Coordinates of C-alpha atoms in Angstrom, one line a residue:
M1 CA 26.4 -6.3 -7.9
F2 CA 22.8 -6.9 -6.7
H3 CA 21.9 -10.6 -6.9
R4 CA 18.3 -11.6 -7.3
P5 CA 17.8 -14.8 -5.3
F6 CA 14.4 -15.5 -6.9
D7 CA 13.9 -15.2 -10.6
T8 CA 11.0 -17.1 -12.1
A9 CA 7.7 -15.9 -13.6
P10 CA 4.3 -16.6 -12.2
E11 CA 1.9 -18.7 -14.1
N12 CA -1.0 -16.6 -15.4
A13 CA -4.3 -18.3 -15.6
K14 CA -5.3 -20.1 -18.8
D15 CA -8.9 -20.7 -19.5
A16 CA -9.8 -19.5 -16.0
Q17 CA -13.1 -20.7 -14.6
S18 CA -13.6 -17.6 -12.5
K19 CA -11.9 -14.3 -11.5
E20 CA -10.5 -15.8 -8.4
T21 CA -9.1 -18.8 -10.2
E22 CA -7.3 -16.4 -12.6
S23 CA -6.1 -14.2 -9.7
E24 CA -4.8 -17.3 -7.8
A25 CA -2.9 -18.5 -10.9
A26 CA -1.6 -15.0 -11.7
S27 CA 0.0 -14.8 -8.3
S28 CA 1.2 -18.4 -8.0
T29 CA 4.8 -17.3 -7.8
A30 CA 4.3 -16.1 -4.2
N31 CA 3.8 -19.6 -2.7
S32 CA 7.2 -20.4 -1.4
P33 CA 10.1 -18.4 0.0
K34 CA 12.4 -20.2 -2.5
E35 CA 10.2 -19.4 -5.5
T36 CA 11.2 -16.2 -7.2
Y37 CA 10.2 -13.0 -8.8
S38 CA 11.7 -10.7 -11.4
Q39 CA 10.5 -7.2 -12.4
T40 CA 12.4 -7.2 -15.7
P41 CA 10.4 -8.0 -18.9
E42 CA 12.0 -10.1 -21.6
T43 CA 14.0 -7.8 -23.9
S44 CA 14.2 -9.9 -27.1
S45 CA 13.9 -8.2 -30.4
S46 CA 10.3 -9.2 -30.6
A47 CA 9.4 -7.5 -27.3
S48 CA 6.8 -4.8 -27.7
S49 CA 7.8 -1.3 -26.8
D50 CA 4.6 -1.1 -24.7
M51 CA 6.2 -3.7 -22.4
L52 CA 9.2 -1.5 -21.9
D53 CA 7.5 1.8 -21.1
W54 CA 4.5 0.6 -19.2
E55 CA 5.0 3.4 -16.6
D56 CA 4.9 6.1 -19.4
K57 CA 1.7 4.8 -21.0
P58 CA -0.2 2.7 -18.4
N59 CA -3.2 1.0 -20.0
F60 CA -6.0 0.6 -17.4
D61 CA -8.4 -0.7 -20.0
I62 CA -7.6 -4.3 -19.2
E63 CA -9.7 -7.2 -17.9
K64 CA -7.2 -10.1 -17.8
F65 CA -3.8 -10.6 -16.2
T66 CA -2.4 -11.6 -19.6
Q67 CA -3.0 -8.0 -20.6
L68 CA -0.5 -6.6 -18.1
P69 CA 2.8 -5.3 -19.5
Y70 CA 4.7 -8.6 -19.1
T71 CA 4.2 -12.0 -17.7
N72 CA 5.5 -11.6 -14.2
F73 CA 4.4 -8.0 -13.8
G74 CA 3.7 -7.0 -10.2
V75 CA 4.3 -10.3 -8.6
N76 CA 6.5 -8.5 -6.0
Q77 CA 3.1 -7.4 -4.5
H78 CA 2.3 -10.9 -3.4
M79 CA 3.7 -11.7 0.1
I80 CA 4.5 -15.2 1.3
I81 CA 2.6 -16.3 4.4
D82 CA 1.6 -19.6 5.9
R83 CA -0.6 -21.5 3.4
E84 CA -3.1 -22.6 6.0
F85 CA -3.6 -19.1 7.3
K86 CA -4.0 -17.8 3.8
E87 CA -6.6 -20.4 3.1
V88 CA -8.5 -19.5 6.3
M89 CA -8.7 -15.9 5.1
R90 CA -9.7 -16.8 1.6
Q91 CA -12.5 -18.9 2.9
L92 CA -13.7 -15.9 5.0
L93 CA -14.2 -14.1 1.7
W94 CA -16.6 -16.8 0.5
R95 CA -18.9 -16.0 3.4
F96 CA -19.9 -12.9 1.5
R97 CA -22.4 -13.5 -1.4
A98 CA -21.9 -9.9 -2.6
P99 CA -19.2 -9.8 -5.3
I100 CA -15.7 -8.9 -4.1
R101 CA -13.4 -8.3 -7.1
Y102 CA -10.2 -7.5 -5.2
A103 CA -9.3 -8.1 -1.6
F104 CA -6.3 -7.9 0.7
A105 CA -5.6 -8.4 4.4
Y106 CA -3.3 -6.1 6.2
G107 CA -2.0 -4.9 9.5
S108 CA -0.7 -6.5 12.7
G109 CA -3.4 -9.2 12.6
V110 CA -1.7 -10.6 9.4
F111 CA 1.9 -9.4 9.8
P112 CA 2.8 -9.4 13.5
Q113 CA 4.7 -6.3 14.6
A114 CA 5.9 -7.7 18.0
K115 CA 6.7 -11.1 19.5
G116 CA 3.8 -12.2 21.6
G117 CA 3.7 -14.4 24.7
T118 CA 1.6 -17.5 25.3
P119 CA -2.1 -16.3 25.5
T120 CA -4.6 -18.2 27.5
E121 CA -7.6 -19.7 25.9
A122 CA -9.8 -17.0 27.4
E123 CA -7.5 -14.3 25.9
I124 CA -7.8 -15.9 22.5
K125 CA -11.6 -16.2 22.7
A126 CA -11.9 -12.6 23.8
I127 CA -10.7 -11.7 20.3
H128 CA -11.6 -14.7 18.2
P129 CA -14.5 -16.8 19.6
K130 CA -13.5 -19.9 17.7
A131 CA -10.2 -19.2 16.0
P132 CA -8.7 -21.9 13.7
L133 CA -5.3 -23.1 14.8
A134 CA -3.8 -21.5 11.7
V135 CA -4.9 -18.1 12.8
Q136 CA -3.5 -18.6 16.4
K137 CA -0.1 -19.8 15.0
A138 CA 0.1 -17.0 12.5
Q139 CA -0.7 -14.3 15.1
D140 CA 2.2 -15.5 17.1
G141 CA 0.8 -15.2 20.6
S142 CA -0.9 -11.8 20.0
P143 CA -4.5 -12.4 19.0
K144 CA -5.7 -9.5 17.0
M145 CA -8.6 -8.5 14.7
I146 CA -7.8 -9.2 11.1
D147 CA -8.3 -6.2 8.8
F148 CA -9.5 -6.5 5.2
I149 CA -10.1 -4.1 2.2
F150 CA -12.7 -5.3 -0.3
G151 CA -12.6 -3.8 -3.8
V152 CA -16.0 -3.8 -5.5
Q153 CA -17.2 -3.0 -9.0
H154 CA -20.6 -1.4 -8.0
T155 CA -20.8 0.1 -4.5
Q156 CA -24.6 0.1 -4.1
H157 CA -25.0 -3.4 -5.6
F158 CA -22.5 -4.7 -3.1
H159 CA -24.2 -3.1 -0.1
S160 CA -27.7 -4.1 -1.3
L161 CA -26.7 -7.8 -1.3
N162 CA -24.5 -7.5 1.8
L163 CA -27.3 -5.8 3.8
R164 CA -29.7 -8.6 3.0
Q165 CA -27.2 -11.3 4.1
H166 CA -25.3 -9.4 6.9
R167 CA -27.6 -6.7 8.3
D168 CA -25.9 -7.2 11.7
H169 CA -22.5 -6.0 10.2
Y170 CA -23.9 -2.5 9.8
S171 CA -24.7 0.2 12.3
G172 CA -28.1 2.0 12.4
L173 CA -27.0 3.6 9.1
G174 CA -27.8 0.4 7.4
S175 CA -31.5 0.9 8.1
L176 CA -31.5 3.7 5.6
G177 CA -30.8 1.2 2.8
S178 CA -28.0 0.6 0.3
A179 CA -28.4 3.9 -1.4
A180 CA -27.6 5.8 1.8
V181 CA -24.8 3.5 2.7
S182 CA -23.1 3.8 -0.7
W183 CA -23.6 7.6 -0.7
V184 CA -21.8 7.8 2.6
Q185 CA -19.0 5.5 1.3
D186 CA -18.4 7.3 -2.0
K187 CA -19.0 10.9 -1.1
W188 CA -17.6 11.2 2.4
G189 CA -14.0 10.9 3.4
A190 CA -11.6 8.7 1.4
G191 CA -14.3 6.5 -0.3
V192 CA -14.0 3.6 2.1
Y193 CA -16.8 2.1 4.3
F194 CA -15.7 0.1 7.3
N195 CA -17.6 -2.5 9.3
P196 CA -15.4 -3.4 12.3
Y197 CA -15.7 -6.1 15.0
I198 CA -17.4 -8.6 12.8
T199 CA -17.2 -12.3 13.7
V200 CA -17.0 -14.6 10.7
D201 CA -16.5 -18.3 11.2
G202 CA -15.2 -17.6 14.7
V203 CA -12.6 -15.0 13.5
L204 CA -12.9 -11.3 14.4
I205 CA -12.4 -9.1 11.4
K206 CA -12.8 -5.6 10.1
Y207 CA -13.5 -5.0 6.5
G208 CA -13.5 -1.8 4.4
V209 CA -15.4 -1.5 1.1
V210 CA -14.0 0.6 -1.7
N211 CA -15.0 1.0 -5.3
I212 CA -12.4 -0.4 -7.7
D213 CA -12.3 2.9 -9.6
T214 CA -11.7 4.9 -6.4
L215 CA -9.0 2.5 -5.4
C216 CA -7.2 2.6 -8.7
S217 CA -7.3 6.4 -8.9
D218 CA -5.8 6.7 -5.4
L219 CA -3.1 4.2 -6.2
S220 CA -2.1 5.9 -9.5
N221 CA -2.7 9.6 -8.6
W222 CA -2.5 9.8 -4.8
D223 CA -5.8 11.5 -4.5
T224 CA -6.0 10.9 -0.7
L225 CA -3.2 8.3 0.0
Y226 CA -5.8 6.5 2.2
T227 CA -5.8 3.2 0.5
A228 CA -2.5 3.9 -1.4
G229 CA -0.7 4.4 1.9
R230 CA -1.9 1.0 3.2
L231 CA -0.5 -0.7 0.1
H232 CA 2.9 1.0 0.6
K233 CA 3.4 -1.6 3.3
P234 CA 3.3 -5.4 2.8
V235 CA -0.2 -6.8 2.6
K236 CA -1.6 -10.2 1.7
I237 CA -3.5 -10.0 -1.5
L238 CA -6.3 -12.7 -1.5
R239 CA -8.1 -11.8 -4.7
D240 CA -6.2 -9.9 -7.3
H241 CA -7.4 -7.7 -10.1
P242 CA -5.3 -6.7 -13.2
Q243 CA -6.2 -3.0 -13.1
V244 CA -5.4 -2.8 -9.4
R245 CA -2.1 -4.6 -9.8
L246 CA -1.1 -2.1 -12.5
A247 CA -2.2 0.9 -10.4
N248 CA -0.5 -0.5 -7.3
Q249 CA 2.8 -0.9 -9.2
I250 CA 2.6 2.8 -10.0
N251 CA 1.8 3.5 -6.4
L252 CA 4.8 1.5 -5.2
M253 CA 7.1 3.3 -7.6
G254 CA 5.7 6.6 -6.4
A255 CA 6.4 5.7 -2.7
L256 CA 10.0 4.7 -3.6
R257 CA 10.6 8.0 -5.5
T258 CA 9.1 10.1 -2.8
A259 CA 11.2 8.4 -0.1
L260 CA 14.3 9.0 -2.2
L261 CA 13.5 12.7 -2.3
L262 CA 13.3 12.6 1.5
L263 CA 16.6 10.7 2.0
P264 CA 20.3 11.8 1.8
P265 CA 22.8 10.3 -0.8
T266 CA 23.5 7.3 1.3
F267 CA 21.2 5.4 3.7
T268 CA 20.3 2.0 4.9
E269 CA 17.4 -0.1 3.6
K270 CA 15.8 0.2 7.1
E271 CA 15.8 4.0 6.7
L272 CA 14.3 3.6 3.3
Y273 CA 11.5 1.3 4.3
A274 CA 10.8 3.4 7.4
T275 CA 10.5 6.5 5.2
I276 CA 8.1 4.7 2.9
A277 CA 6.0 3.2 5.7
G278 CA 5.9 6.6 7.4
I279 CA 4.4 8.4 4.4
S280 CA 0.8 7.5 5.1
Y281 CA 1.2 8.6 8.8
L282 CA 2.6 12.0 8.1
G283 CA -0.8 13.7 7.8
D284 CA -2.9 11.2 9.8
P285 CA -4.6 13.2 12.5
R286 CA -4.6 10.1 14.7
M287 CA -0.9 10.4 15.1
A288 CA -1.3 13.7 16.9
F289 CA -3.5 12.1 19.6
P290 CA -2.7 9.3 22.1
T291 CA -4.5 6.7 19.9
E292 CA -1.6 5.3 17.9
N293 CA 1.5 3.4 19.1
P294 CA 4.4 5.9 18.7
R295 CA 6.7 3.0 17.6
K296 CA 4.2 1.9 14.9
V297 CA 6.5 2.6 11.9
A298 CA 9.5 1.0 13.6
N299 CA 7.5 -2.1 14.5
I300 CA 6.2 -2.5 11.0
V301 CA 9.7 -2.4 9.5
D302 CA 11.6 -4.3 12.1
H303 CA 9.3 -7.3 11.9
N304 CA 8.7 -7.3 8.2
M305 CA 12.2 -6.7 6.6
L306 CA 11.9 -9.8 4.3
N307 CA 8.5 -8.6 3.1
F308 CA 9.7 -5.1 2.4
R309 CA 12.6 -6.5 0.5
R310 CA 10.3 -8.6 -1.6
L311 CA 8.1 -5.6 -2.3
Y312 CA 10.8 -3.0 -3.1
A313 CA 14.0 -4.7 -4.1
P314 CA 12.9 -5.4 -7.7
L315 CA 11.8 -1.8 -8.0
I316 CA 15.1 -0.5 -6.6
E317 CA 16.9 -2.6 -9.2
S318 CA 14.7 -1.1 -12.0
L319 CA 15.6 2.5 -11.2
P320 CA 18.7 4.1 -12.7
N321 CA 19.5 6.5 -9.9
V322 CA 19.6 4.2 -6.8
E323 CA 21.4 1.0 -6.1
F324 CA 22.3 -1.4 -3.3
D325 CA 25.9 -0.6 -2.3
D326 CA 26.9 -3.2 0.2
P327 CA 29.2 -6.2 0.1
A328 CA 26.5 -8.3 1.7
C329 CA 24.5 -8.1 -1.6
S330 CA 27.1 -10.1 -3.4
Q331 CA 25.7 -13.2 -1.6
D332 CA 23.0 -15.0 -3.6
D333 CA 20.8 -15.5 -0.5
W334 CA 21.4 -12.1 1.1
I335 CA 17.7 -11.2 0.9
Y336 CA 16.8 -13.9 3.4
N337 CA 19.3 -12.6 6.0
T338 CA 17.2 -10.2 7.9
D339 CA 20.0 -9.6 10.5
S340 CA 22.0 -7.8 7.7
I341 CA 20.8 -4.3 7.1
V342 CA 22.4 -3.3 3.8
K343 CA 23.3 0.1 2.5
L344 CA 22.1 2.0 -0.6
Q345 CA 23.2 5.1 -2.4
Q346 CA 21.3 7.4 -4.8
D347 CA 22.6 9.7 -7.6
M348 CA 21.9 13.3 -6.6
D349 CA 22.3 14.5 -10.2
P350 CA 19.6 17.2 -10.7
V351 CA 18.6 15.8 -14.1
K352 CA 17.9 12.3 -12.7
R353 CA 16.2 13.7 -9.7
G354 CA 14.2 16.1 -11.9
N355 CA 13.0 13.0 -13.9
M356 CA 12.0 11.5 -10.6
V357 CA 10.0 14.5 -9.6
R358 CA 8.3 14.4 -13.1
R359 CA 7.3 10.7 -12.5
L360 CA 5.6 11.3 -9.1
P361 CA 1.9 10.4 -9.0
K362 CA -0.1 13.0 -10.9
N363 CA -2.2 14.7 -8.3
F364 CA 0.6 14.6 -5.7
R365 CA 3.0 16.0 -8.3
G366 CA 0.6 18.8 -9.1
K367 CA 0.4 19.9 -5.5
L368 CA 4.2 19.9 -5.2
Y369 CA 4.4 22.0 -8.4
F370 CA 2.0 24.5 -6.8
E371 CA 4.2 24.8 -3.7
Y372 CA 7.2 25.6 -5.8
Q373 CA 5.3 28.0 -8.0
K374 CA 4.7 30.0 -4.9
K375 CA 8.3 29.6 -3.7
F376 CA 9.8 30.6 -7.0
Q377 CA 7.2 33.3 -7.5
I378 CA 6.4 32.2 -11.0
P379 CA 3.5 34.3 -12.5
Q380 CA 0.3 32.3 -13.0
L381 CA 0.1 32.7 -16.8
E382 CA 3.7 31.5 -17.2
F383 CA 3.1 28.6 -14.8
N384 CA -0.1 27.6 -16.6
K385 CA 1.7 27.6 -19.9
M386 CA 4.5 25.5 -18.4
M387 CA 2.0 23.0 -17.1
D388 CA 0.2 22.8 -20.4
E389 CA 3.4 22.0 -22.2
S390 CA 4.2 19.2 -19.8
K391 CA 0.8 17.5 -19.5
D392 CA 0.9 13.8 -19.7
E393 CA -2.0 13.7 -22.1
D394 CA -0.2 15.8 -24.7
A395 CA 2.5 13.4 -25.6
G396 CA 2.6 9.7 -26.5
S397 CA 6.2 8.9 -25.9
F398 CA 8.8 8.5 -23.2
K399 CA 9.6 12.3 -23.5
R400 CA 6.4 13.1 -21.5
Q401 CA 8.0 11.7 -18.3
Q402 CA 11.3 13.5 -18.6
G403 CA 11.8 16.4 -16.2
G404 CA 12.3 19.9 -17.6
G405 CA 13.9 23.0 -16.2
F406 CA 11.2 23.4 -13.5
E407 CA 11.6 19.9 -12.2
R408 CA 15.4 20.2 -12.1
R409 CA 15.0 23.5 -10.2
I410 CA 12.9 21.7 -7.7
A411 CA 15.4 18.9 -7.4
Q412 CA 18.2 21.4 -6.8
D413 CA 16.5 23.1 -3.9
E414 CA 18.2 22.9 -0.6
P415 CA 17.8 19.3 0.7
E416 CA 16.0 20.2 3.9
A417 CA 13.8 22.7 2.0
L418 CA 12.8 20.0 -0.5
R419 CA 12.1 17.5 2.3
S420 CA 10.0 20.1 4.0
A421 CA 8.0 20.8 0.8
V422 CA 7.4 17.1 0.1
R423 CA 6.4 16.4 3.7
G424 CA 4.0 19.4 3.6
V425 CA 2.3 18.1 0.4
I426 CA 2.0 14.6 1.9
K427 CA 0.3 16.1 5.0
K428 CA -2.1 18.2 2.9
T429 CA -3.0 15.2 0.8
I430 CA -3.7 13.0 3.8
N431 CA -5.0 15.3 6.5
W432 CA -8.6 16.1 5.5
P433 CA -9.6 12.7 3.9
S434 CA -8.2 10.9 6.9
T435 CA -9.9 13.3 9.3
S436 CA -13.3 13.1 7.6
Q437 CA -12.9 9.3 7.3
S438 CA -12.3 9.1 11.1
I439 CA -15.5 11.1 11.7
K440 CA -17.4 9.0 9.2
G441 CA -16.3 5.9 11.2
V442 CA -18.4 7.0 14.2
F443 CA -21.5 6.8 12.0
T444 CA -20.6 3.7 10.0
S445 CA -19.4 1.7 13.0
G446 CA -21.8 2.9 15.6
I447 CA -21.1 4.3 19.1
S448 CA -20.2 1.1 20.9
R449 CA -17.9 -0.2 18.2
S450 CA -16.2 3.2 17.9
A451 CA -15.7 3.3 21.7
R452 CA -14.2 -0.2 21.6
Y453 CA -11.8 0.8 18.8
M454 CA -10.6 3.9 20.6
G455 CA -10.1 2.0 23.8
E456 CA -7.9 -0.5 22.0
K457 CA -5.9 2.2 20.3
L458 CA -5.3 3.9 23.6
T459 CA -4.0 0.6 25.0
K460 CA -1.6 0.2 22.0
Y461 CA -0.4 3.8 22.5
R462 CA 0.4 3.2 26.2
E463 CA 2.2 -0.1 25.3
G464 CA 4.2 1.7 22.6
S465 CA 5.1 4.6 24.9
K466 CA 6.4 2.2 27.6
A467 CA 8.6 0.5 25.0
S468 CA 9.9 3.8 23.7
D469 CA 10.7 5.0 27.3
K470 CA 12.5 1.7 28.0
E471 CA 14.6 2.1 24.8
K472 CA 15.6 5.7 25.7
S473 CA 16.6 4.7 29.3
S474 CA 18.7 1.7 28.2

């Protein structure tokens, strides 16, 4: 039996004074390790059917957190970090006059991926010219640039205001004006515009700007997996948005189901989280060059087990075809014991796995269907008819998310063949957007900042290679 050690609902904002006030109240559960979450809505006789089938009929036409499927919906997305560090990062957002509707901080600058030493004052200042003590303590002896993603409602409006206030954040591209900057952001790559190596209040940051609609589409459909992949891992949400929270819950469910298709009947939670964390790196061209730490995925999982549990344990509990299968889970506080790597098992029944295929994110699922159309040699007219009959838009009930004969046939493919097909679709989804986004970075960041970025990546690669070699020889 899986015991949920935290089980209270967050307080949604009432009579909120601002979007951030509402966001803060809506995520208030994630304030203490002993405060809890639950992903199960109340199931009283008065409960609305819309609350119980949110995944089948997601309503993105919402403006308030109270319009989410149920009170504590998506609270698993909020990671618990040091309060003072969180407040420092929230204050950094207020240094931008341009409206930021959604924001999260991510990466090793927020969630350390290795135990650091004791840096000298000069080493700290080389990264953060005037770092608050909370930043130094949170980064645990390894001072690093802090990465942010800003979700904005109107791309050009944001850049117009931001160029006036922070022209120095932009490369020469900024001299062409907000229209050019927003065009490059929205039309090139994955729809994100990065400004790296920016010092704000003595803290070195990088921030990427993405339109809320682009973000929600990638989260719910897996258009590029560029922002969706970042949110497969633990991040610290600093400003929440109801539409993004809903879309990200779909994203997390998609990541979990995709990982299950790639895993055998029994596996450890470490293998599960490593599979999920590795999705966004499968098609990333940077992984083919000596610019990324080869131990990146292992480091992310090894040092963030508690956060991965917080993110995915409630979702695992909600699925009918996978469960924790370990005596350790009988302990009420097992989730806090990161030394214990528990086991899971999944039901390989083709009907249940076919349903799982049917519930993959829409664009990603369509690409997988196309691969199997070719493999099964299904005539185009027959395939088109089959797809028309199963379109999400054609049905308004739970039936639309049930797998049919085609999905069950996919699920019954040889395990290694299915894994290969899924990996291939992931690579095709990620490769070009990530490649073009990297090329775009040279123009948006400028030559000097791009060179600095590549230099730091090469250093990380060498450090990771040394660690890997040491592990192999020991």
